[in-house]
Tab-separated table of C-alpha atoms in Angstrom:
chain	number	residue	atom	x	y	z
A	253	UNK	CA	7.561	-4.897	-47.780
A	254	UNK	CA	3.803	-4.545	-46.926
A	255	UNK	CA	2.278	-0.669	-48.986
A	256	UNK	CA	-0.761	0.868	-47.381
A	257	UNK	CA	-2.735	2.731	-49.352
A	258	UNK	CA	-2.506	6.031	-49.639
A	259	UNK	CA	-5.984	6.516	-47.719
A	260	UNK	CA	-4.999	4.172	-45.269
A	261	UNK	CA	-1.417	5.910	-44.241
A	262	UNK	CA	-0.675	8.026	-41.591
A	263	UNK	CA	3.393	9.587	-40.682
A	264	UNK	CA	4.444	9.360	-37.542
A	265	UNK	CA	7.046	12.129	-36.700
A	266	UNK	CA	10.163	11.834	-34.965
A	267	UNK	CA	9.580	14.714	-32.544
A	268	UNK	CA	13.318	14.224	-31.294
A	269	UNK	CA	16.832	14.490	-32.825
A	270	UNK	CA	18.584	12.297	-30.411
A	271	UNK	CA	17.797	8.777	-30.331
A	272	UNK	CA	18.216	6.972	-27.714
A	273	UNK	CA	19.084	2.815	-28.303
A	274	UNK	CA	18.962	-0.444	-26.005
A	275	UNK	CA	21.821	-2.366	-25.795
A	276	UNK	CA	20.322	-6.216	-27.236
A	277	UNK	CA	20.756	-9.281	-25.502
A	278	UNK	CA	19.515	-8.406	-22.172
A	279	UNK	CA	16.135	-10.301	-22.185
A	280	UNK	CA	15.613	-13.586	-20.593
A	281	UNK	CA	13.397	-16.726	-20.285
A	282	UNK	CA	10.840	-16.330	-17.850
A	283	UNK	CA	7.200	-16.692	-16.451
A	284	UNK	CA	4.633	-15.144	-18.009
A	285	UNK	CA	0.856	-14.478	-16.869
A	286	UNK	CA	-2.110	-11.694	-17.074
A	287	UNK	CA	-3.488	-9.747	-14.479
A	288	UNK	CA	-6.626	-8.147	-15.230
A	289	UNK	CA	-10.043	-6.616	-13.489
A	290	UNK	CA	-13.730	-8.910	-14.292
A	291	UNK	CA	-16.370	-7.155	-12.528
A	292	UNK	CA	-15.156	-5.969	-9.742
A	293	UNK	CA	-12.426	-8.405	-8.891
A	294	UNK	CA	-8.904	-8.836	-9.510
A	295	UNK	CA	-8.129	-11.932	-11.338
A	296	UNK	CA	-4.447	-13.710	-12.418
A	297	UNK	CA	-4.515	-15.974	-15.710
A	298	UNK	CA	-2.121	-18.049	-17.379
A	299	UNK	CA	-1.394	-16.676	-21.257
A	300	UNK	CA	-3.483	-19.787	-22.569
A	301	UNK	CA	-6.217	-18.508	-20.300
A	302	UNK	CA	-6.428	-22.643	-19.412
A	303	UNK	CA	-5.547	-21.709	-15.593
A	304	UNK	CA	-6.809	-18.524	-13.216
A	305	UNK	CA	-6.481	-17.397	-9.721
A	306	UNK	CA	-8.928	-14.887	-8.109
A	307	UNK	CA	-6.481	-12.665	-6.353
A	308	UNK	CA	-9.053	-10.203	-4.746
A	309	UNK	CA	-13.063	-10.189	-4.423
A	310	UNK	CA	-14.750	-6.492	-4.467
A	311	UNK	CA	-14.023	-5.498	-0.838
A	312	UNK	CA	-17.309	-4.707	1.737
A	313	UNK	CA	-16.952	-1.394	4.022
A	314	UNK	CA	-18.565	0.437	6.398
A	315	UNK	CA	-18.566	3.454	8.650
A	316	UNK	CA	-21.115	5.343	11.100
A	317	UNK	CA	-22.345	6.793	7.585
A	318	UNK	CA	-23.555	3.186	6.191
A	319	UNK	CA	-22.059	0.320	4.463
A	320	UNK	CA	-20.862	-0.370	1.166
A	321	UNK	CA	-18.643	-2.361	-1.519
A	322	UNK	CA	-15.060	-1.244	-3.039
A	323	UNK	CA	-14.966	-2.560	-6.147
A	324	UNK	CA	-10.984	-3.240	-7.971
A	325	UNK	CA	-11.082	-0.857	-10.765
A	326	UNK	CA	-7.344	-1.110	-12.184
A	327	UNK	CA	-4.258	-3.365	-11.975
A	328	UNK	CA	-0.601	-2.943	-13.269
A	329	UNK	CA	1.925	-5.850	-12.938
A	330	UNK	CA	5.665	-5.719	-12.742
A	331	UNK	CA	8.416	-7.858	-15.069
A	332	UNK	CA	9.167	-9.455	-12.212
A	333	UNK	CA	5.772	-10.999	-11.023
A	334	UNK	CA	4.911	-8.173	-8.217
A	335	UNK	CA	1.177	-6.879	-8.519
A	336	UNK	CA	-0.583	-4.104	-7.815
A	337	UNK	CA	-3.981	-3.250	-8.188
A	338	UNK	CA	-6.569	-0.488	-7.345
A	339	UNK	CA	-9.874	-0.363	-5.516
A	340	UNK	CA	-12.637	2.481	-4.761
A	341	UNK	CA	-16.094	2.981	-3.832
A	342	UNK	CA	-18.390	3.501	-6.741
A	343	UNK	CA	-19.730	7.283	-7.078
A	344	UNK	CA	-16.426	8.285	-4.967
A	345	UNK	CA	-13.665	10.634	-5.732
A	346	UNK	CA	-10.676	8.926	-6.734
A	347	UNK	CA	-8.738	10.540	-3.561
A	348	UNK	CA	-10.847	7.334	-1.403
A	349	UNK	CA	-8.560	5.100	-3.436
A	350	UNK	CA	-6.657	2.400	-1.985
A	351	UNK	CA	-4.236	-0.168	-3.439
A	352	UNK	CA	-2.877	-3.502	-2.486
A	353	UNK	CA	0.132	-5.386	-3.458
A	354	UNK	CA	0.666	-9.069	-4.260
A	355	UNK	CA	4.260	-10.155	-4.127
A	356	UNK	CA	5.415	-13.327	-6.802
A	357	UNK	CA	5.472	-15.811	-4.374
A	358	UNK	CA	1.575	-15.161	-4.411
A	359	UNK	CA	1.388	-13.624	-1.117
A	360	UNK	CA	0.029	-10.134	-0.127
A	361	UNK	CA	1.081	-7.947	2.641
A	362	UNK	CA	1.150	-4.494	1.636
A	363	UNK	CA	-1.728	-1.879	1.656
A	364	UNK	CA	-1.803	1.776	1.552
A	365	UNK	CA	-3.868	4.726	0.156
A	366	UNK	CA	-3.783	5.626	-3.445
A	367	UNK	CA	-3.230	9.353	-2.878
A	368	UNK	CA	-3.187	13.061	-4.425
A	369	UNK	CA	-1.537	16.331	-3.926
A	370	UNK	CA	-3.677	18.903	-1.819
A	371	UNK	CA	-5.877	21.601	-2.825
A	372	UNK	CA	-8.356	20.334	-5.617
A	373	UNK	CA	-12.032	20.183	-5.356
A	374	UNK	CA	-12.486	17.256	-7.149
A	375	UNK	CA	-10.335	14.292	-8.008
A	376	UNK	CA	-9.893	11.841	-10.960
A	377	UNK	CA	-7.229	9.325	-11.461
A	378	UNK	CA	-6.338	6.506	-11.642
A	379	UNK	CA	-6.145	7.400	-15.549
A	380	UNK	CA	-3.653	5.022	-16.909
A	381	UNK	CA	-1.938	2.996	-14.281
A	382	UNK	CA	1.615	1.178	-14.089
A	383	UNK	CA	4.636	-0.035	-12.129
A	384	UNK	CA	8.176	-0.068	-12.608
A	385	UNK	CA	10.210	-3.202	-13.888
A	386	UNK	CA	10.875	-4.212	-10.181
A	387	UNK	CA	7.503	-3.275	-8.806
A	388	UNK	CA	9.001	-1.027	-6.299
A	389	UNK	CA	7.535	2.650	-8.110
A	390	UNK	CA	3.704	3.113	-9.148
A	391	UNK	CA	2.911	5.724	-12.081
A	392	UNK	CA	-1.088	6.586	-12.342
A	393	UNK	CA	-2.221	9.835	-14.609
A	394	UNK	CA	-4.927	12.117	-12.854
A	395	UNK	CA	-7.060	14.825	-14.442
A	396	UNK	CA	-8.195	17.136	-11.641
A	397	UNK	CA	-9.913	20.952	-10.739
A	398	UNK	CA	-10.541	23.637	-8.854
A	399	UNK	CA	-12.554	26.496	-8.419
A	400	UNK	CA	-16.083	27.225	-10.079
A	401	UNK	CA	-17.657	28.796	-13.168
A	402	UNK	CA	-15.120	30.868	-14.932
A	403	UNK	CA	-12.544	30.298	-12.441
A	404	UNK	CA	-11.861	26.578	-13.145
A	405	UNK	CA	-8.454	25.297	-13.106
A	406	UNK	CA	-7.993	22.139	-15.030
A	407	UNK	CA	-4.638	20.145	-14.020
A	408	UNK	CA	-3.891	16.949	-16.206
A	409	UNK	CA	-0.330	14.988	-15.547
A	410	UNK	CA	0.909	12.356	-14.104
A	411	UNK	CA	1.687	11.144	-10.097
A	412	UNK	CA	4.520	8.822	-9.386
A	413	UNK	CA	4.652	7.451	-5.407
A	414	UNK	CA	6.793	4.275	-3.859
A	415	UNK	CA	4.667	1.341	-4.104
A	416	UNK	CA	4.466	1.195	-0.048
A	417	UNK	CA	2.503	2.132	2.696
A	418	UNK	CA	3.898	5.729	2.655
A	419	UNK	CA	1.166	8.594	3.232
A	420	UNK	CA	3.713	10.589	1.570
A	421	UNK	CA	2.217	13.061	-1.166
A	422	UNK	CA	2.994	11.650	-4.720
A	423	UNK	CA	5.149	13.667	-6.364
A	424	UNK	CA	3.147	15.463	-9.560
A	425	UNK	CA	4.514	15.994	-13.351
A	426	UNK	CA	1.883	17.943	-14.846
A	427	UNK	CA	0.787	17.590	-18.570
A	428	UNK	CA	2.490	13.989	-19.353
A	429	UNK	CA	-0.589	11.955	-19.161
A	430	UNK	CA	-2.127	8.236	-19.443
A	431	UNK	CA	1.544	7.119	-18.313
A	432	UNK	CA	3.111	3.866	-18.918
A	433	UNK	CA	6.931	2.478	-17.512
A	434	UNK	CA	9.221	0.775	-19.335
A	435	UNK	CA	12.347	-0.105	-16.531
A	436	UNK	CA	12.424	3.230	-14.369
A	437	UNK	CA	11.515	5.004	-17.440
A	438	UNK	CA	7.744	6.733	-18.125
A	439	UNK	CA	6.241	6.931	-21.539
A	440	UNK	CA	3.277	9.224	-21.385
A	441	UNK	CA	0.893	11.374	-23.748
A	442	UNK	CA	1.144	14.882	-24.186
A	443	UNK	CA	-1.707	16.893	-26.077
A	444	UNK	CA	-4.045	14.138	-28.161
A	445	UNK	CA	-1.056	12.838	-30.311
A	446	UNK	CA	2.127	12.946	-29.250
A	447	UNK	CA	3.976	10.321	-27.557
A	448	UNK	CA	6.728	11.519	-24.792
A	449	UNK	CA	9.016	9.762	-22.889
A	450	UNK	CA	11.780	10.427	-20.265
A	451	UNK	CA	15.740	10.614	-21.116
A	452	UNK	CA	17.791	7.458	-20.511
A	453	UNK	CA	19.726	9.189	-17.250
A	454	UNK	CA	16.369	10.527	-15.632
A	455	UNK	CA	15.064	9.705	-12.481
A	456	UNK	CA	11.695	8.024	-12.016
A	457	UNK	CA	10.963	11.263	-10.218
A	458	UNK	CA	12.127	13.648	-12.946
A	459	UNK	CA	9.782	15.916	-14.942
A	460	UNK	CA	11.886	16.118	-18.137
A	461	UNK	CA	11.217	14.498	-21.086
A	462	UNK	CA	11.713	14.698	-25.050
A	463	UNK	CA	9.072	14.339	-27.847
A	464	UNK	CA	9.236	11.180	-29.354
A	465	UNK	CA	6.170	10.317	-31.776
A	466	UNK	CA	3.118	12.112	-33.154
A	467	UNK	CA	-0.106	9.915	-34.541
A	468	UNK	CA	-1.532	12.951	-35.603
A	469	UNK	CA	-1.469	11.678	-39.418
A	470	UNK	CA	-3.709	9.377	-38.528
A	471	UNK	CA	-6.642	10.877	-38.393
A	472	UNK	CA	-7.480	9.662	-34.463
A	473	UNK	CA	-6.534	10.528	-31.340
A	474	UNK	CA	-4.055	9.428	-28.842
A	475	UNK	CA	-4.597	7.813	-25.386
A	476	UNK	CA	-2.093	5.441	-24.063
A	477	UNK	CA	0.189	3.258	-25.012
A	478	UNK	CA	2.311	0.572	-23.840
A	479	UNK	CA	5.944	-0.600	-24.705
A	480	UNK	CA	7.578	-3.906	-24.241
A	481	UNK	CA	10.820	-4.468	-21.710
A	482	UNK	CA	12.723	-5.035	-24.552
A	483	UNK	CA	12.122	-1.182	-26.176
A	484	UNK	CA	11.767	-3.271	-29.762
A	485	UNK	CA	7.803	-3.014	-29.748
A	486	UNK	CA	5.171	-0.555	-29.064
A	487	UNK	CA	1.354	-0.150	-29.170
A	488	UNK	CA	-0.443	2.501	-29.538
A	489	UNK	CA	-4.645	3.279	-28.608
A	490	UNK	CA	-6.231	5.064	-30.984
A	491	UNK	CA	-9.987	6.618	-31.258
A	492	UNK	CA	-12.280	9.047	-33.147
A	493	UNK	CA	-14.596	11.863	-31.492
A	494	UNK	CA	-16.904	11.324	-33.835
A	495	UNK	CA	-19.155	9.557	-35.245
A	496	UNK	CA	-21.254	7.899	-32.288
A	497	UNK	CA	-19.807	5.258	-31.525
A	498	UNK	CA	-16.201	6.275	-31.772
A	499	UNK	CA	-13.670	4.049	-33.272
A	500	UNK	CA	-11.081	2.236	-31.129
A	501	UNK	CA	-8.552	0.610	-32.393
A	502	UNK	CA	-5.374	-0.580	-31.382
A	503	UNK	CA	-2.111	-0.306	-33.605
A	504	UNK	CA	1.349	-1.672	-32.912
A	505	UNK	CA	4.820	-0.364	-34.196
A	506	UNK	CA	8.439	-2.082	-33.985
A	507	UNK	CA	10.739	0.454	-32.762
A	508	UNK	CA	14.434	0.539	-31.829
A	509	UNK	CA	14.113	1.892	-28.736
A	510	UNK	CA	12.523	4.370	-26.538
A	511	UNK	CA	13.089	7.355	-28.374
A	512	UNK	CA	14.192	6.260	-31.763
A	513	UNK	CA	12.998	4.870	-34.638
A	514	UNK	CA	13.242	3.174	-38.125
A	515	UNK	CA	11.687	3.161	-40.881
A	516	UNK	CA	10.364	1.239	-42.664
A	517	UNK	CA	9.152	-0.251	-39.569
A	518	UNK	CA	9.135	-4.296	-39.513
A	519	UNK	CA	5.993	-4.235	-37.362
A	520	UNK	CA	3.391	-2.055	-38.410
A	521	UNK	CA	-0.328	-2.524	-38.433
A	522	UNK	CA	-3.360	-2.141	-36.938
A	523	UNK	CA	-4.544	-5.401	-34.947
A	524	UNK	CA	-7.488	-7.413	-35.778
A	525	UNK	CA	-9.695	-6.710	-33.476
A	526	UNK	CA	-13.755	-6.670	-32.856
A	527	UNK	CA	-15.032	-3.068	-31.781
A	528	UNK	CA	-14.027	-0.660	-29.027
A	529	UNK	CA	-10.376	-1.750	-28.510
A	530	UNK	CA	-8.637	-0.748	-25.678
A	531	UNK	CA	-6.474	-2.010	-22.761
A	532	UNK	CA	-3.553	-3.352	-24.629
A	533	UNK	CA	-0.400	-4.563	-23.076
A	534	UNK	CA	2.673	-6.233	-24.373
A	535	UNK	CA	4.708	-8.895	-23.154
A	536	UNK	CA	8.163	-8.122	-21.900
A	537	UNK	CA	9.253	-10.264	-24.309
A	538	UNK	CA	7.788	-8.503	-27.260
A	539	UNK	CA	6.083	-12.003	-28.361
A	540	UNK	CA	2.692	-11.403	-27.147
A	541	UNK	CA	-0.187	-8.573	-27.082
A	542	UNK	CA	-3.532	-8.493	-25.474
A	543	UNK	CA	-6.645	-6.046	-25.401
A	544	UNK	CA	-9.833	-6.021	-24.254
A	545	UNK	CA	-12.937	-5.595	-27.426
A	546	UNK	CA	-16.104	-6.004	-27.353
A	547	UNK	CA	-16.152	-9.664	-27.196
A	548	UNK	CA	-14.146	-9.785	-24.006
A	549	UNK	CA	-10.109	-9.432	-23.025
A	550	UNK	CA	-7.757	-11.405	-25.610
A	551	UNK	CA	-4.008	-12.113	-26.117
A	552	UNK	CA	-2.642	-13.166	-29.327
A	553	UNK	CA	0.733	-13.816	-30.635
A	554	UNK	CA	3.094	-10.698	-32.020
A	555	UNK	CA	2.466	-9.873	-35.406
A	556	UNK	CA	6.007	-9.931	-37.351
A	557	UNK	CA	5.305	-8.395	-40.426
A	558	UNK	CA	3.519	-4.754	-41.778
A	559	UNK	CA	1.420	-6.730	-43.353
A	560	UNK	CA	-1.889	-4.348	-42.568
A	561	UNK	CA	-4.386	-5.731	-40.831
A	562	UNK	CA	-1.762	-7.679	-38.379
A	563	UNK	CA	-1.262	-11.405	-39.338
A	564	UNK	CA	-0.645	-12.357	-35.821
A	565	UNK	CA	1.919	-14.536	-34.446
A	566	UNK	CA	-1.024	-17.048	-33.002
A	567	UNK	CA	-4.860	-16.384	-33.066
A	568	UNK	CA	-6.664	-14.804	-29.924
A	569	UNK	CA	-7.476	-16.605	-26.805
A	570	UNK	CA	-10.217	-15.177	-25.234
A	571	UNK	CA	-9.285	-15.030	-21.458
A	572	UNK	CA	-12.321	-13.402	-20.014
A	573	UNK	CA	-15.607	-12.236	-21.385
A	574	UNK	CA	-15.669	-9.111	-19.032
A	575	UNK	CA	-12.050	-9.067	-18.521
A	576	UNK	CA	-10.345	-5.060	-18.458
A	577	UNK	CA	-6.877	-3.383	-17.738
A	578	UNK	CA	-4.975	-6.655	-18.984
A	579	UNK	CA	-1.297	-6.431	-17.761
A	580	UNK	CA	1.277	-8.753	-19.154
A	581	UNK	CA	4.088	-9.461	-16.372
A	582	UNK	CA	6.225	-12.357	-14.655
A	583	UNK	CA	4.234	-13.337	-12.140
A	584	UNK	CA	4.269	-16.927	-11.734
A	585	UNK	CA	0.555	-18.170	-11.703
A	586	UNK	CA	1.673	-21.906	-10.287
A	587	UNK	CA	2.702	-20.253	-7.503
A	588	UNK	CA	-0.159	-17.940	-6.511
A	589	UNK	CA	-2.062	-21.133	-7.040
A	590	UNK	CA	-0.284	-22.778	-4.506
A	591	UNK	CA	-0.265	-19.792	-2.410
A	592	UNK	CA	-4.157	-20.005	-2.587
A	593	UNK	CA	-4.510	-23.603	-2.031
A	594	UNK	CA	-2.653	-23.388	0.965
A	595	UNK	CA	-5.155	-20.935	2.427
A	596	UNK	CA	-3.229	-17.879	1.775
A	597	UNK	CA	-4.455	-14.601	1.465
A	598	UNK	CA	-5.357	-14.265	-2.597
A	599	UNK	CA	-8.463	-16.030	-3.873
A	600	UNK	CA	-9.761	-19.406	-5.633
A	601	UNK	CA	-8.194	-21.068	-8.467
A	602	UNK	CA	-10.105	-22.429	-11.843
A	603	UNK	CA	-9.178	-24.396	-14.835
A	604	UNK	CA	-12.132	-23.206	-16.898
A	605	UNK	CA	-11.093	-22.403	-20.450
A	606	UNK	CA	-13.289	-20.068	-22.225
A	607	UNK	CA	-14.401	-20.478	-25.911
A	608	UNK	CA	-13.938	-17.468	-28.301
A	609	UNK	CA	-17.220	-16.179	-29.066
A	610	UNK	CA	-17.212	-16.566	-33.106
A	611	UNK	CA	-14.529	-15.040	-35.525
A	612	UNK	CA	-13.344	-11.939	-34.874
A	613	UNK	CA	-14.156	-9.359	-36.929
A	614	UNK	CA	-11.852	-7.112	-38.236
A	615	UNK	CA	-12.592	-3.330	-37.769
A	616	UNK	CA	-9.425	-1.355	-39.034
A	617	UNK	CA	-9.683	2.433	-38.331
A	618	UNK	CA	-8.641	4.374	-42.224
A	619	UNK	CA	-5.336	4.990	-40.843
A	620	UNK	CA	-2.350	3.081	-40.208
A	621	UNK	CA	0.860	4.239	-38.591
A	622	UNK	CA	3.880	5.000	-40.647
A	623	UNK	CA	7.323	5.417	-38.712
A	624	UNK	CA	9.480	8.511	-39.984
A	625	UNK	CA	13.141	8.087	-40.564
A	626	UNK	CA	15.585	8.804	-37.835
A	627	UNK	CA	19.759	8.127	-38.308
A	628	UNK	CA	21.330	7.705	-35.387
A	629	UNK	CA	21.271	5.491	-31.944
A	630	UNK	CA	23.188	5.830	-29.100
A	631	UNK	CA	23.784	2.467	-27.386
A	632	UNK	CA	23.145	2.477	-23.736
A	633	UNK	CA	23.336	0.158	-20.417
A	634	UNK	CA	20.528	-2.386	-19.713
A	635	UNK	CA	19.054	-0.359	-16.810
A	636	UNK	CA	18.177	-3.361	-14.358
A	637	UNK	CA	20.816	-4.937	-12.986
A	638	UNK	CA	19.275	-7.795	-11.290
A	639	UNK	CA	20.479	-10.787	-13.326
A	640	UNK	CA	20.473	-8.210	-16.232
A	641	UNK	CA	17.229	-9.442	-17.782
A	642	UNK	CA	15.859	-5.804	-18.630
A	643	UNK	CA	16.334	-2.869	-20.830
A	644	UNK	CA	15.586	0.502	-18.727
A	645	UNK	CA	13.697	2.124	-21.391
A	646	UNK	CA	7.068	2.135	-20.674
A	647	UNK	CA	1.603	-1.479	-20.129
A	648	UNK	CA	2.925	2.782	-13.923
């Protein structure tokens, strides 16, 4: 077994006393491929990076006001291969937003507005952006206000809205932010630490949830994080206020489940990354991770050890230089591909392999996450019942 240091430790607490366990077994064999955002477009890459589709260039507009260009500035994908991604005008309130949806057989035929609840004066969300397991429920945080001066009202939380072209009013759970879904559940941050997710029997819709980890120990604050289908691996983005730049790193934790734990953990370390990492998402499978750095977005094998920095499963393959909001899900690349050879309604396909740009360099924040004990597990149901492939335990 792997010992930090004592400066490099951090205790994660166990904020709940009921655990809540996966049944195993549950995962199978299936496609794999990354959606992500590179300058304005929405782009869909093999996990080798070898072969890419352009799913979406930045989108021209116009009214009686003038003309301009919607750039794609998010994109979530589902376990099964459904994708959804997000596009606004630059400068614009996030309540212009609009989102289209790219089924996995590669084609695309829903659009619909990217809404808010009424009565803010100004708008900003999509912060942190996912869908369900099946693609059919989107999860995006917001952070809006109103009123002036001294009479500001902040509102942070999360929306959650059908993935459809419903003008519907999202339905709002305030103070659960930067969410993430694992099956129909929604792991989400609450405060700068603390990691909360909803209880096994709760609705997508629901508001309630129980406290499940705090990174406080660690001497850096919380933003998202993102959990693999199976509930055996999460990861966790980190930063610093202060100094100029702030540290970003990006740390990753085996788990039992959505709200339990064990310690010692198997998995846990802090990944090898070069500066400012963010974006990470995990493979349903639990086998691979990627994140975007400062040398461009990545995806490297699982590490398997608490070995500390990571020892990863395989070494990073750089998939795009400018690539952001990587999201690991089943879509089937081979047959967007076809979809766009046959003059469908996606983009342009490519074979260019990029070369890592020299070693990367390993910047470890002084912390590393250590999981607190908890005893007991209850098992449950694997939550999607098509063909039984997922655990419903979060990369909305």
């Amino acid at each position: 077994m792997h010992h930090s240091s004592p400066s490099r430790r951090a205790g994660l607490v166990v904020l709940a006393s009921t655990a809540l366990a996966l049944l195993l077994g549950c995962t199978a064999a299936h496609a794999q491929s990354i959606a992500y955002v590179d300058n304005g477009s929405v782009w869909l890459s093999s996990m080798d990076g070898a072969t890419k589709v352009k799913l979406a260039d930045p989108v021209p507009a116009s009214n009686e006001s003038g003309s301009w260009t919607e750039n794609w500035t998010d994109v979530a994908q589902s376990d099964n291969g459904r994708i959804v991604a997000v596009r606004n005008k630059p400068g614009t309130m996030s309540n212009y937003s609009s989102f289209q949806v790219w089924e996995p057989d590669g084609t695309s035929t829903v659009q619909g507005s990217l809404n808010a609840t009424a009565g803010e004066n100004f708008y900003a969300y999509p912060v942190g952006f996912d869908v369900s397991s099946d693609g059919s429920v989107m999860v995006y945080g917001f952070s809006n206000w109103h009123g002036f001066g001294s009479s500001t009202v902040y509102s942070t939380g999360t929306y959650v809205r059908p993935v459809s072209a419903s003008v519907i009013d999202p339905f709002a759970i305030t103070g659960r932010e930067y969410p993430s879904r694992m099956g129909n559940r929604i792991v989400a941050r609450s405060s700068s630490s603390q990691v909360w997710v909803q209880p096994q029997d709760q609705a997508p819709y629901g508001s309630t949830f129980q406290g499940w980890l705090d990174t406080a120990d660690t001497g850096l604050g919380l933003t998202r994080s993102d959990m693999a289908a199976t509930g055996t691996m999460i990861a966790f983005e980190l930063q610093s206020s202060e100094p100029t730049p702030v540290t970003q790193v990006v740390q990753v934790l085996s788990t039992q489940s959505p709200g339990a734990a064990t310690f010692p953990a198997a998995v846990n370390c802090t990944l090898p990354t070069a500066s400012g990492a963010h974006d990470v998402s995990l493979s349903q499978d639990a086998t691979k991770v990627a994140w975007t750095d400062s040398e461009g977005l990545k995806v490297a094998g699982m590490p398997t050890t608490s070995a500390d920095p990571c020892v990863l499963g395989s070494a990073p393959v750089l998939i795009a230089a400018g690539g952001r909001h990587a999201s690991i899900g089943g879509a089937d690349i081979a047959k967007f591909a076809k979809q766009k050879n046959a003059g469908g309604n996606g983009g342009t396909g490519s074979t260019a392999k990029p070369t890592l740009p020299g070693a990367n360099k390993v910047q470890v924040a002084a912390a590393a996450l250590k999981l607190a004990a908890i005893r007991t597990a209850t098992a449950i149901r694997c939550a999607s019942r098509r063909r039984r492939r997922r655990y419903d335990s979060p990369r909305p």
